[in-house]
Every structure is written in C-alpha cells, then in structure tokens.
Amino acid sequence: MPDAGTDVRATHVVLVGLMGSGKTTVGKKVAKLTGHRFVDADVEIEARTGRSVASWFEDGEAAFRGAEADLLEVLLASPEALVVGAGGGVVVTESNRRRLQEHDVTTVYLHGTPEFLASRVQAKAHRPLLGDDPLAVMAQMYEQRDRWYREVADAVVEVRPHHEAGEKPKWRIAEQVVAELVALHVVDPAAVTSPEVLR
Ligand code: S3P
C-alpha cells in the first residue's frame, strides 16, 4: 500500500479480479495512459516457463499456483514500475496476498458480480477452470475470493456501470483506474496521457 503523503511515488500496479473482469485489456490501457510497461501474468508464465497455462494445470492446480507465485515475486522485484494483469486466482495463494499489500505495490480490484462476468467471459485455452458451466464456476470463485480481492485492494473499481455507460467501456474503466492511482499518489496527473490521444 502506498504512503498517504502528497508526493507521487511510483509503485507497481497490479490489477486483480475474476476472469472476464478485464484485467488484461484494461491493464494495457492503464499502462498506455501512465507510460508504464504492461505485463500479463498468464502470458509471462507461458513465455518464461515454455509451458502453457493449460499444461501447468495438467500437473494439478497446485503446480500452476506455484509457478504463478514464483512469477509474481520476480515481476514485483523489477526495479521498473510495472502494470501487471494478474491471473484471477492470484489471491488464492496466501503469500501472494501478503505481497500484494506491501508498500511497493498498488492493487486495484476490478469488481463485477459473477452473473455479469459469466455473461461476458470467454472460454480460452488459458482458462481450464471455466468448464462448461461458467456461472456456477464464477459464483463459487466469487464466494471464495471476493473478500481476498478486497483485502489486498487499495481501490475497487466497478466494471458494470462502465459497460452500461456507452462506447469504449474498457477505456472508461482504465480512466477510472488511473484516477484512483492519482488519488493514491502513485501516478502524477501531469504525466498521464490524454485518453483522446490514444483511443
Ligand atoms: C484463473 C484465471 C486465469 C488463469 C488460470 C486460473 C483463475 O487468468 O490464470 O486459468 O483461477 O481464476 P484470467 O483471470 O486472466 O483469465
């Protein structure tokens, strides 16, 4: 968690939330707006280990969670402040929850109800847990994880209102995330690129 002072102090920014909440698309936009590098945790696990997320899950969820925790540690040790799109289950591992609450990390929870997210989430190769009943899976995950996401979060952003507000919802969400980061003094408002330039 960042300091409450007025000086801007760049930290890593980690987006957390259930599958389908928009961590990757929103994270890329937050990175563009703030001039930082974006890293998608699932893509990075695959690149660094040479194994797909699905292949890790074939060895059991614990194997994947171990690789996920190792990666989080490596990413957050980077001297360069990163914007990280975490995998939805990053909070399942207790040591990750502790790490996400440390001083050099600002964590933003992209919140949506399981009903809303299940209606939007796409089955993809890196989401073997989704199965054939996404609503049931998401409801169970929400039940377990919502309190953990809130425990680690410095800010919570509701995604649904932005989807209902009109065009370019992911840009709207990214802009709200950046506004939260400015309010938390981890992003200098003078250094934020206008979204109109990027959209
Ligand atoms: C998972 C979410 C996925 C991926 C893996 C496990 C989860 O990431 O890490 O399939 O447990 O919620 P996304 O949230 O980026 O889809």
PDB file of C-alpha atoms and ligand atoms in Angstrom:
ATOM      1  CA  MET A   1       0.000   0.000   0.000  1.00  0.00           C
ATOM      2  CA  PRO A   2       1.298   3.452  -0.881  1.00  0.00           C
ATOM      3  CA  ASP A   3       2.024   6.326   1.514  1.00  0.00           C
ATOM      4  CA  ALA A   4      -0.714   8.772   2.350  1.00  0.00           C
ATOM      5  CA  GLY A   5       1.583  11.763   1.704  1.00  0.00           C
ATOM      6  CA  THR A   6       1.237  14.168  -1.188  1.00  0.00           C
ATOM      7  CA  ASP A   7       4.422  13.279  -3.070  1.00  0.00           C
ATOM      8  CA  VAL A   8       3.911  10.969  -6.023  1.00  0.00           C
ATOM      9  CA  ARG A   9       5.755   7.685  -5.563  1.00  0.00           C
ATOM     10  CA  ALA A  10       5.563   5.224  -8.428  1.00  0.00           C
ATOM     11  CA  THR A  11       4.743   1.669  -7.377  1.00  0.00           C
ATOM     12  CA  HIS A  12       3.912  -1.446  -9.309  1.00  0.00           C
ATOM     13  CA  VAL A  13       0.228  -1.528 -10.172  1.00  0.00           C
ATOM     14  CA  VAL A  14      -1.478  -4.922 -10.082  1.00  0.00           C
ATOM     15  CA  LEU A  15      -4.992  -5.468 -11.400  1.00  0.00           C
ATOM     16  CA  VAL A  16      -6.895  -8.287  -9.727  1.00  0.00           C
ATOM     17  CA  GLY A  17     -10.390  -9.680 -10.185  1.00  0.00           C
ATOM     18  CA  LEU A  18     -12.246 -12.654 -11.556  1.00  0.00           C
ATOM     19  CA  MET A  19     -11.880 -13.949 -15.109  1.00  0.00           C
ATOM     20  CA  GLY A  20     -13.671 -11.650 -17.523  1.00  0.00           C
ATOM     21  CA  SER A  21     -13.297  -8.527 -15.381  1.00  0.00           C
ATOM     22  CA  GLY A  22     -10.949  -7.010 -17.993  1.00  0.00           C
ATOM     23  CA  LYS A  23      -7.578  -7.139 -16.253  1.00  0.00           C
ATOM     24  CA  THR A  24      -5.652  -7.612 -19.493  1.00  0.00           C
ATOM     25  CA  THR A  25      -7.439  -5.134 -21.769  1.00  0.00           C
ATOM     26  CA  VAL A  26      -7.821  -2.533 -19.042  1.00  0.00           C
ATOM     27  CA  GLY A  27      -4.253  -3.095 -17.839  1.00  0.00           C
ATOM     28  CA  LYS A  28      -2.853  -2.433 -21.322  1.00  0.00           C
ATOM     29  CA  LYS A  29      -4.755   0.850 -21.440  1.00  0.00           C
ATOM     30  CA  VAL A  30      -3.687   1.867 -17.927  1.00  0.00           C
ATOM     31  CA  ALA A  31      -0.082   1.224 -18.997  1.00  0.00           C
ATOM     32  CA  LYS A  32      -0.512   3.395 -22.094  1.00  0.00           C
ATOM     33  CA  LEU A  33      -2.093   6.202 -20.096  1.00  0.00           C
ATOM     34  CA  THR A  34       0.624   6.163 -17.446  1.00  0.00           C
ATOM     35  CA  GLY A  35       3.620   5.374 -19.673  1.00  0.00           C
ATOM     36  CA  HIS A  36       4.480   2.124 -17.913  1.00  0.00           C
ATOM     37  CA  ARG A  37       5.087  -1.349 -19.292  1.00  0.00           C
ATOM     38  CA  PHE A  38       2.229  -3.855 -19.130  1.00  0.00           C
ATOM     39  CA  VAL A  39       2.793  -7.495 -18.236  1.00  0.00           C
ATOM     40  CA  ASP A  40       0.065 -10.137 -18.417  1.00  0.00           C
ATOM     41  CA  ALA A  41       0.866 -12.776 -15.802  1.00  0.00           C
ATOM     42  CA  ASP A  42      -0.507 -15.743 -17.754  1.00  0.00           C
ATOM     43  CA  VAL A  43       1.315 -14.763 -20.945  1.00  0.00           C
ATOM     44  CA  GLU A  44       4.503 -14.221 -18.949  1.00  0.00           C
ATOM     45  CA  ILE A  45       4.264 -17.618 -17.211  1.00  0.00           C
ATOM     46  CA  GLU A  46       3.966 -19.263 -20.621  1.00  0.00           C
ATOM     47  CA  ALA A  47       6.893 -17.255 -22.037  1.00  0.00           C
ATOM     48  CA  ARG A  48       9.187 -17.813 -19.058  1.00  0.00           C
ATOM     49  CA  THR A  49       8.464 -21.484 -18.424  1.00  0.00           C
ATOM     50  CA  GLY A  50       7.863 -22.600 -22.002  1.00  0.00           C
ATOM     51  CA  ARG A  51       4.645 -24.293 -20.842  1.00  0.00           C
ATOM     52  CA  SER A  52       1.062 -23.236 -21.450  1.00  0.00           C
ATOM     53  CA  VAL A  53      -1.257 -22.471 -18.539  1.00  0.00           C
ATOM     54  CA  ALA A  54      -3.341 -25.488 -19.574  1.00  0.00           C
ATOM     55  CA  SER A  55      -0.254 -27.686 -19.445  1.00  0.00           C
ATOM     56  CA  TRP A  56       0.575 -26.446 -15.920  1.00  0.00           C
ATOM     57  CA  PHE A  57      -2.966 -27.321 -14.844  1.00  0.00           C
ATOM     58  CA  GLU A  58      -2.479 -30.856 -16.197  1.00  0.00           C
ATOM     59  CA  ASP A  59       0.013 -31.277 -13.336  1.00  0.00           C
ATOM     60  CA  GLY A  60      -2.672 -30.044 -10.930  1.00  0.00           C
ATOM     61  CA  GLU A  61      -3.774 -26.610  -9.786  1.00  0.00           C
ATOM     62  CA  ALA A  62      -1.065 -26.545  -7.087  1.00  0.00           C
ATOM     63  CA  ALA A  63       1.632 -26.762  -9.771  1.00  0.00           C
ATOM     64  CA  PHE A  64       0.155 -23.776 -11.587  1.00  0.00           C
ATOM     65  CA  ARG A  65      -0.230 -21.786  -8.348  1.00  0.00           C
ATOM     66  CA  GLY A  66       3.442 -22.391  -7.569  1.00  0.00           C
ATOM     67  CA  ALA A  67       4.516 -21.070 -10.976  1.00  0.00           C
ATOM     68  CA  GLU A  68       2.133 -18.134 -10.576  1.00  0.00           C
ATOM     69  CA  ALA A  69       3.571 -17.224  -7.154  1.00  0.00           C
ATOM     70  CA  ASP A  70       7.158 -17.519  -8.425  1.00  0.00           C
ATOM     71  CA  LEU A  71       6.353 -15.196 -11.293  1.00  0.00           C
ATOM     72  CA  LEU A  72       4.652 -12.609  -9.078  1.00  0.00           C
ATOM     73  CA  GLU A  73       7.749 -12.473  -6.893  1.00  0.00           C
ATOM     74  CA  VAL A  74      10.016 -11.992  -9.919  1.00  0.00           C
ATOM     75  CA  LEU A  75       7.817  -9.319 -11.514  1.00  0.00           C
ATOM     76  CA  LEU A  76       7.450  -7.322  -8.318  1.00  0.00           C
ATOM     77  CA  ALA A  77      11.226  -7.428  -7.792  1.00  0.00           C
ATOM     78  CA  SER A  78      11.664  -5.473 -11.033  1.00  0.00           C
ATOM     79  CA  PRO A  79      13.182  -2.022 -10.493  1.00  0.00           C
ATOM     80  CA  GLU A  80      10.911  -0.719 -13.254  1.00  0.00           C
ATOM     81  CA  ALA A  81       7.378   0.103 -12.066  1.00  0.00           C
ATOM     82  CA  LEU A  82       5.101  -2.275 -13.981  1.00  0.00           C
ATOM     83  CA  VAL A  83       1.390  -2.573 -14.632  1.00  0.00           C
ATOM     84  CA  VAL A  84       0.554  -6.250 -14.091  1.00  0.00           C
ATOM     85  CA  GLY A  85      -2.618  -8.046 -15.123  1.00  0.00           C
ATOM     86  CA  ALA A  86      -2.690 -10.871 -12.570  1.00  0.00           C
ATOM     87  CA  GLY A  87      -4.410 -14.201 -13.152  1.00  0.00           C
ATOM     88  CA  GLY A  88      -7.808 -14.355 -11.468  1.00  0.00           C
ATOM     89  CA  GLY A  89      -6.585 -16.844  -8.887  1.00  0.00           C
ATOM     90  CA  VAL A  90      -3.538 -14.909  -7.700  1.00  0.00           C
ATOM     91  CA  VAL A  91      -5.230 -14.229  -4.355  1.00  0.00           C
ATOM     92  CA  VAL A  92      -5.760 -17.926  -3.648  1.00  0.00           C
ATOM     93  CA  THR A  93      -2.110 -18.143  -2.515  1.00  0.00           C
ATOM     94  CA  GLU A  94      -1.662 -16.562   0.897  1.00  0.00           C
ATOM     95  CA  SER A  95       1.904 -15.356   0.280  1.00  0.00           C
ATOM     96  CA  ASN A  96       0.670 -13.512  -2.828  1.00  0.00           C
ATOM     97  CA  ARG A  97      -1.991 -11.782  -0.742  1.00  0.00           C
ATOM     98  CA  ARG A  98       0.684 -10.612   1.660  1.00  0.00           C
ATOM     99  CA  ARG A  99       2.975  -9.460  -1.166  1.00  0.00           C
ATOM    100  CA  LEU A 100       0.185  -7.504  -2.862  1.00  0.00           C
ATOM    101  CA  GLN A 101      -0.312  -5.494   0.317  1.00  0.00           C
ATOM    102  CA  GLU A 102       3.299  -4.381   0.581  1.00  0.00           C
ATOM    103  CA  HIS A 103       4.446  -0.821   0.241  1.00  0.00           C
ATOM    104  CA  ASP A 104       5.774  -1.033  -3.321  1.00  0.00           C
ATOM    105  CA  VAL A 105       2.563  -2.373  -4.849  1.00  0.00           C
ATOM    106  CA  THR A 106      -0.767  -0.705  -5.536  1.00  0.00           C
ATOM    107  CA  THR A 107      -3.528  -3.211  -6.159  1.00  0.00           C
ATOM    108  CA  VAL A 108      -6.788  -2.400  -7.926  1.00  0.00           C
ATOM    109  CA  TYR A 109      -9.743  -4.790  -7.820  1.00  0.00           C
ATOM    110  CA  LEU A 110     -11.888  -4.803 -10.952  1.00  0.00           C
ATOM    111  CA  HIS A 111     -15.180  -5.902  -9.423  1.00  0.00           C
ATOM    112  CA  GLY A 112     -18.178  -7.419 -11.153  1.00  0.00           C
ATOM    113  CA  THR A 113     -20.853  -9.809  -9.962  1.00  0.00           C
ATOM    114  CA  PRO A 114     -20.450 -13.436 -11.052  1.00  0.00           C
ATOM    115  CA  GLU A 115     -23.655 -13.123 -13.088  1.00  0.00           C
ATOM    116  CA  PHE A 116     -22.338 -10.155 -15.034  1.00  0.00           C
ATOM    117  CA  LEU A 117     -18.864 -11.592 -15.551  1.00  0.00           C
ATOM    118  CA  ALA A 118     -20.135 -15.044 -16.528  1.00  0.00           C
ATOM    119  CA  SER A 119     -22.235 -13.420 -19.248  1.00  0.00           C
ATOM    120  CA  ARG A 120     -19.085 -11.844 -20.685  1.00  0.00           C
ATOM    121  CA  VAL A 121     -16.264 -14.290 -20.037  1.00  0.00           C
ATOM    122  CA  GLN A 122     -14.885 -16.229 -22.978  1.00  0.00           C
ATOM    123  CA  ALA A 123     -13.615 -19.768 -22.772  1.00  0.00           C
ATOM    124  CA  LYS A 124      -9.937 -19.624 -23.704  1.00  0.00           C
ATOM    125  CA  ALA A 125      -7.095 -22.110 -23.563  1.00  0.00           C
ATOM    126  CA  HIS A 126      -5.583 -20.408 -20.525  1.00  0.00           C
ATOM    127  CA  ARG A 127      -8.864 -20.795 -18.590  1.00  0.00           C
ATOM    128  CA  PRO A 128      -9.194 -24.552 -17.999  1.00  0.00           C
ATOM    129  CA  LEU A 129     -11.117 -23.985 -14.740  1.00  0.00           C
ATOM    130  CA  LEU A 130     -14.066 -22.372 -16.526  1.00  0.00           C
ATOM    131  CA  GLY A 131     -15.559 -25.701 -17.627  1.00  0.00           C
ATOM    132  CA  ASP A 132     -18.987 -25.919 -19.234  1.00  0.00           C
ATOM    133  CA  ASP A 133     -20.968 -24.022 -16.581  1.00  0.00           C
ATOM    134  CA  PRO A 134     -19.228 -20.643 -16.284  1.00  0.00           C
ATOM    135  CA  LEU A 135     -21.887 -19.163 -13.987  1.00  0.00           C
ATOM    136  CA  ALA A 136     -21.545 -21.938 -11.416  1.00  0.00           C
ATOM    137  CA  VAL A 137     -17.757 -21.731 -11.529  1.00  0.00           C
ATOM    138  CA  MET A 138     -17.717 -17.945 -11.283  1.00  0.00           C
ATOM    139  CA  ALA A 139     -20.241 -17.937  -8.432  1.00  0.00           C
ATOM    140  CA  GLN A 140     -18.098 -20.350  -6.455  1.00  0.00           C
ATOM    141  CA  MET A 141     -14.923 -18.376  -7.166  1.00  0.00           C
ATOM    142  CA  TYR A 142     -16.642 -15.133  -6.153  1.00  0.00           C
ATOM    143  CA  GLU A 143     -17.795 -16.680  -2.904  1.00  0.00           C
ATOM    144  CA  GLN A 144     -14.247 -17.670  -2.047  1.00  0.00           C
ATOM    145  CA  ARG A 145     -12.266 -14.788  -3.490  1.00  0.00           C
ATOM    146  CA  ASP A 146     -14.239 -11.536  -3.218  1.00  0.00           C
ATOM    147  CA  ARG A 147     -13.044 -10.947   0.355  1.00  0.00           C
ATOM    148  CA  TRP A 148      -9.454 -11.709  -0.650  1.00  0.00           C
ATOM    149  CA  TYR A 149      -9.560  -9.277  -3.562  1.00  0.00           C
ATOM    150  CA  ARG A 150     -10.921  -6.632  -1.161  1.00  0.00           C
ATOM    151  CA  GLU A 151      -8.295  -7.490   1.447  1.00  0.00           C
ATOM    152  CA  VAL A 152      -5.431  -6.783  -0.997  1.00  0.00           C
ATOM    153  CA  ALA A 153      -7.048  -3.865  -2.854  1.00  0.00           C
ATOM    154  CA  ASP A 154      -6.092  -0.213  -2.469  1.00  0.00           C
ATOM    155  CA  ALA A 155      -9.023   0.670  -4.732  1.00  0.00           C
ATOM    156  CA  VAL A 156     -12.090  -1.127  -6.068  1.00  0.00           C
ATOM    157  CA  VAL A 157     -13.486  -0.240  -9.493  1.00  0.00           C
ATOM    158  CA  GLU A 158     -16.961  -1.416 -10.514  1.00  0.00           C
ATOM    159  CA  VAL A 159     -16.863  -2.586 -14.124  1.00  0.00           C
ATOM    160  CA  ARG A 160     -20.568  -2.950 -14.928  1.00  0.00           C
ATOM    161  CA  PRO A 161     -21.536   0.759 -14.832  1.00  0.00           C
ATOM    162  CA  HIS A 162     -18.846   1.495 -17.404  1.00  0.00           C
ATOM    163  CA  HIS A 163     -20.141  -1.234 -19.703  1.00  0.00           C
ATOM    164  CA  GLU A 164     -23.620   0.240 -19.422  1.00  0.00           C
ATOM    165  CA  ALA A 165     -22.447   3.823 -19.924  1.00  0.00           C
ATOM    166  CA  GLY A 166     -21.862   3.501 -23.659  1.00  0.00           C
ATOM    167  CA  GLU A 167     -18.976   3.004 -26.043  1.00  0.00           C
ATOM    168  CA  LYS A 168     -15.401   2.109 -25.179  1.00  0.00           C
ATOM    169  CA  PRO A 169     -16.113   0.715 -21.695  1.00  0.00           C
ATOM    170  CA  LYS A 170     -12.576  -0.589 -21.273  1.00  0.00           C
ATOM    171  CA  TRP A 171     -11.199   2.907 -21.789  1.00  0.00           C
ATOM    172  CA  ARG A 172     -13.678   4.246 -19.242  1.00  0.00           C
ATOM    173  CA  ILE A 173     -12.576   1.620 -16.725  1.00  0.00           C
ATOM    174  CA  ALA A 174      -8.901   2.354 -17.437  1.00  0.00           C
ATOM    175  CA  GLU A 175      -9.506   6.062 -16.909  1.00  0.00           C
ATOM    176  CA  GLN A 176     -11.143   5.356 -13.575  1.00  0.00           C
ATOM    177  CA  VAL A 177      -8.259   3.126 -12.532  1.00  0.00           C
ATOM    178  CA  VAL A 178      -5.849   5.953 -13.394  1.00  0.00           C
ATOM    179  CA  ALA A 179      -7.985   8.423 -11.427  1.00  0.00           C
ATOM    180  CA  GLU A 180      -7.724   6.084  -8.418  1.00  0.00           C
ATOM    181  CA  LEU A 181      -3.948   5.876  -8.879  1.00  0.00           C
ATOM    182  CA  VAL A 182      -3.711   9.660  -8.981  1.00  0.00           C
ATOM    183  CA  ALA A 183      -5.819   9.880  -5.797  1.00  0.00           C
ATOM    184  CA  LEU A 184      -3.483   7.353  -4.161  1.00  0.00           C
ATOM    185  CA  HIS A 185      -0.458   9.479  -5.184  1.00  0.00           C
ATOM    186  CA  VAL A 186       1.208   6.730  -7.179  1.00  0.00           C
ATOM    187  CA  VAL A 187       0.672   8.427 -10.541  1.00  0.00           C
ATOM    188  CA  ASP A 188       1.490  12.058 -11.328  1.00  0.00           C
ATOM    189  CA  PRO A 189      -1.558  13.593 -13.062  1.00  0.00           C
ATOM    190  CA  ALA A 190       0.800  15.754 -15.150  1.00  0.00           C
ATOM    191  CA  ALA A 191       2.356  12.595 -16.599  1.00  0.00           C
ATOM    192  CA  VAL A 192      -0.922  10.980 -17.701  1.00  0.00           C
ATOM    193  CA  THR A 193      -1.505  10.910 -21.456  1.00  0.00           C
ATOM    194  CA  SER A 194      -4.930  12.134 -22.522  1.00  0.00           C
ATOM    195  CA  PRO A 195      -7.111   9.156 -23.497  1.00  0.00           C
ATOM    196  CA  GLU A 196      -8.343  11.050 -26.556  1.00  0.00           C
ATOM    197  CA  VAL A 197      -4.837  10.864 -27.979  1.00  0.00           C
ATOM    198  CA  LEU A 198      -4.753   7.081 -27.567  1.00  0.00           C
ATOM    199  CA  ARG A 199      -8.273   5.826 -28.199  1.00  0.00           C
TER     200      ARG A 199
HETATM  201  C1  S3P B   1      -7.560 -18.401 -13.261  1.00  0.00           C
HETATM  202  C2  S3P B   1      -7.640 -17.334 -14.132  1.00  0.00           C
HETATM  203  C3  S3P B   1      -6.881 -17.269 -15.402  1.00  0.00           C
HETATM  204  C4  S3P B   1      -5.632 -18.163 -15.345  1.00  0.00           C
HETATM  205  C5  S3P B   1      -5.958 -19.533 -14.854  1.00  0.00           C
HETATM  206  C6  S3P B   1      -6.628 -19.537 -13.475  1.00  0.00           C
HETATM  207  C7  S3P B   1      -8.375 -18.386 -12.015  1.00  0.00           C
HETATM  208  O1  S3P B   1      -6.477 -15.917 -15.637  1.00  0.00           O
HETATM  209  O2  S3P B   1      -4.647 -17.595 -14.521  1.00  0.00           O
HETATM  210  O3  S3P B   1      -6.794 -20.164 -15.787  1.00  0.00           O
HETATM  211  O4  S3P B   1      -8.124 -19.220 -11.128  1.00  0.00           O
HETATM  212  O5  S3P B   1      -9.278 -17.527 -11.907  1.00  0.00           O
HETATM  213  P1  S3P B   1      -7.502 -14.733 -16.139  1.00  0.00           P
HETATM  214  O6  S3P B   1      -8.193 -14.223 -14.919  1.00  0.00           O
HETATM  215  O7  S3P B   1      -6.559 -13.722 -16.714  1.00  0.00           O
HETATM  216  O8  S3P B   1      -8.405 -15.315 -17.158  1.00  0.00           O
END
